[in-house]
Short mmCIF file of C-alpha atoms in Angstrom, two decimals:
data_model
loop_
_atom_site.label_atom_id
_atom_site.label_comp_id
_atom_site.label_asym_id
_atom_site.label_seq_id
_atom_site.Cartn_x
_atom_site.Cartn_y
_atom_site.Cartn_z
CA MET A 21 0.00 0.00 0.00
CA ASN A 22 1.16 3.51 -0.76
CA GLN A 23 3.20 5.08 1.99
CA GLY A 24 1.71 8.48 1.11
CA LEU A 25 -1.56 7.42 2.70
CA VAL A 26 0.08 6.61 6.02
CA GLY A 27 -0.70 10.01 7.52
CA ASN A 28 -4.38 9.68 6.68
CA ARG A 29 -4.66 5.93 6.94
CA ALA A 30 -5.52 5.89 10.66
CA HIS A 31 -8.16 8.58 10.11
CA TYR A 32 -9.67 6.69 7.17
CA ARG A 33 -9.55 3.40 9.08
CA ASP A 34 -11.48 4.98 11.97
CA ILE A 35 -14.21 6.08 9.57
CA PHE A 36 -14.26 2.69 7.86
CA ASN A 37 -14.46 0.80 11.16
CA LEU A 38 -17.54 2.74 12.24
CA PHE A 39 -19.47 1.03 9.45
CA ALA A 40 -17.56 -2.22 8.85
CA VAL A 41 -18.51 -5.70 9.99
CA GLN A 42 -15.67 -8.20 10.04
CA GLY A 43 -13.47 -5.82 8.06
CA LYS A 44 -15.96 -5.24 5.25
CA ILE A 45 -18.66 -2.73 4.36
CA THR A 46 -21.76 -3.09 2.21
CA ARG A 47 -23.23 -0.67 -0.30
CA ASP A 48 -25.88 0.39 2.24
CA LYS A 49 -23.19 1.16 4.80
CA LEU A 50 -21.24 3.25 2.29
CA GLU A 51 -24.37 5.24 1.51
CA GLU A 52 -25.05 5.66 5.24
CA MET A 53 -21.48 6.83 5.74
CA PHE A 54 -21.89 9.50 3.05
CA GLN A 55 -25.13 10.70 4.66
CA ARG A 56 -23.57 10.82 8.10
CA VAL A 57 -20.71 13.07 6.95
CA ARG A 58 -23.15 15.12 4.85
CA LEU A 59 -21.57 14.26 1.51
CA ASN A 60 -24.70 13.93 -0.54
CA PRO A 61 -23.53 12.83 -3.96
CA SER A 62 -25.95 12.75 -6.85
CA PRO A 63 -27.28 9.30 -7.78
CA GLU A 64 -24.84 9.26 -10.71
CA GLU A 65 -21.87 10.11 -8.48
CA MET A 66 -22.94 7.51 -5.93
CA GLU A 67 -23.15 4.86 -8.61
CA LYS A 68 -19.64 5.80 -9.77
CA TYR A 69 -18.33 5.50 -6.21
CA ILE A 70 -20.06 2.15 -5.73
CA GLN A 71 -18.62 0.74 -8.95
CA LEU A 72 -15.15 1.90 -7.97
CA VAL A 73 -15.27 0.50 -4.44
CA PHE A 74 -17.31 -2.68 -4.84
CA GLU A 75 -16.19 -3.89 -8.28
CA ASN A 76 -19.29 -6.11 -8.74
CA ARG A 77 -19.04 -7.57 -5.23
CA ASN A 78 -21.42 -7.25 -2.29
CA TYR A 79 -18.71 -5.97 0.05
CA ALA A 80 -15.64 -3.74 0.10
CA THR A 81 -12.47 -4.01 2.13
CA PHE A 82 -10.54 -1.14 3.69
CA ASP A 83 -8.15 -1.00 0.72
CA ASP A 84 -11.15 -0.77 -1.62
CA PHE A 85 -12.54 2.04 0.54
CA LEU A 86 -9.28 4.02 0.18
CA LYS A 87 -9.90 4.28 -3.57
CA LEU A 88 -12.62 6.85 -2.84
CA PHE A 89 -10.15 9.32 -1.39
CA LYS A 90 -7.72 8.95 -4.24
CA MET A 91 -10.54 9.35 -6.75
CA ARG A 92 -11.86 12.54 -5.18
CA CYS A 93 -8.40 14.08 -5.37
CA VAL A 94 -8.01 13.33 -9.04
CA SER A 95 -11.64 13.59 -10.15
CA HIS A 96 -10.65 16.35 -12.58
CA GLU A 97 -7.93 14.08 -13.95
CA TYR A 98 -5.00 16.37 -13.22
CA THR A 99 -1.63 14.71 -13.46
CA SER A 100 0.90 14.94 -10.66
CA GLU A 101 3.00 17.13 -12.99
CA GLU A 102 0.13 19.60 -13.41
CA ILE A 103 -0.39 19.70 -9.66
CA PHE A 104 3.34 20.32 -9.18
CA LYS A 105 3.25 23.25 -11.61
CA GLY A 106 0.32 24.73 -9.70
CA PHE A 107 2.17 24.19 -6.45
CA LEU A 108 5.19 26.06 -7.84
CA LEU A 109 3.03 28.95 -9.04
CA LEU A 110 1.57 29.41 -5.57
CA SER A 111 4.74 28.73 -3.58
CA ASP A 112 7.26 31.21 -2.22
CA ASN A 113 10.92 31.65 -3.30
CA GLU A 114 11.93 28.60 -1.28
CA ARG A 115 9.30 26.44 -3.02
CA ARG A 116 7.14 26.32 0.10
CA LEU A 117 3.38 26.68 -0.01
CA HIS A 118 1.33 27.95 2.90
CA ILE A 119 -2.14 26.54 3.51
CA SER A 120 -3.60 30.07 3.47
CA LYS A 121 -2.85 30.34 -0.27
CA ILE A 122 -4.61 27.06 -0.92
CA GLU A 123 -7.56 28.15 1.20
CA GLU A 124 -7.87 31.39 -0.82
CA LEU A 125 -7.78 29.45 -4.07
CA ILE A 126 -10.35 26.92 -2.89
CA LYS A 127 -12.70 29.67 -1.69
CA GLU A 128 -12.34 31.43 -5.03
CA GLN A 129 -12.68 28.40 -7.30
CA VAL A 130 -14.92 25.88 -5.51
CA LYS A 131 -18.54 26.95 -5.25
CA ASP A 132 -19.92 24.02 -3.25
CA TYR A 133 -19.44 24.56 0.49
CA ARG A 134 -19.21 20.81 1.26
CA GLU A 135 -16.56 20.32 -1.40
CA ARG A 136 -14.57 23.28 -0.02
CA GLN A 137 -14.75 21.77 3.46
CA PHE A 138 -13.68 18.38 2.13
CA LEU A 139 -10.71 19.85 0.27
CA MET A 140 -9.52 21.89 3.24
CA GLU A 141 -9.86 18.89 5.55
CA HIS A 142 -7.92 16.79 3.06
CA MET A 143 -5.14 19.39 2.79
CA SER A 144 -4.85 19.65 6.58
CA HIS A 145 -3.38 16.14 6.62
CA PHE A 146 -0.39 17.43 4.64
CA THR A 147 0.13 20.65 6.55
CA ASP A 148 2.59 21.08 9.41
CA GLU A 149 1.99 23.01 12.64
CA ASN A 150 3.16 26.25 10.94
CA GLY A 151 0.78 25.90 8.02
CA TRP A 152 3.28 24.71 5.40
CA VAL A 153 2.06 22.05 2.97
CA ASN A 154 4.20 18.96 2.36
CA TYR A 155 3.83 18.66 -1.39
CA GLN A 156 5.39 15.21 -1.68
CA GLU A 157 3.08 13.66 0.93
CA PHE A 158 0.09 15.25 -0.79
CA VAL A 159 1.01 13.92 -4.25
CA ASN A 160 1.93 10.46 -2.95
CA SER A 161 -1.38 10.15 -1.16
CA SER A 162 -3.43 11.47 -4.03
CA PHE A 163 -1.89 9.84 -7.07
CA TYR A 164 -0.28 6.51 -6.17
#
């Protein structure tokens, strides 16, 4: 499993375990999970998530569940190279990027409040105590 997910893995496992029985979740539990965290995807989006996670089975494992988080980060199909170029454009002279710049960009570009909250929560996992984003951890977690 990708080492880039290590920082978030415990957080994701906690969420998964709230709904899992014997290390597996069902479609109904995934839908319940989305409702509980107020991510109300359209029926089309939900079907896409279900196909990704369940792959024609009646259950999903934790590793299957992790695919959701990777998918949401790359749903616009940006490559890691494109993300890196964006990171460089926003970063300072030392190639460091502060979370406040990302927050400004998200507020400006993302209209849906829930999606903005999701993105900021996701980015917080890659941000140190001073607000600097660890680009490599972010890309590893999101693309591999």
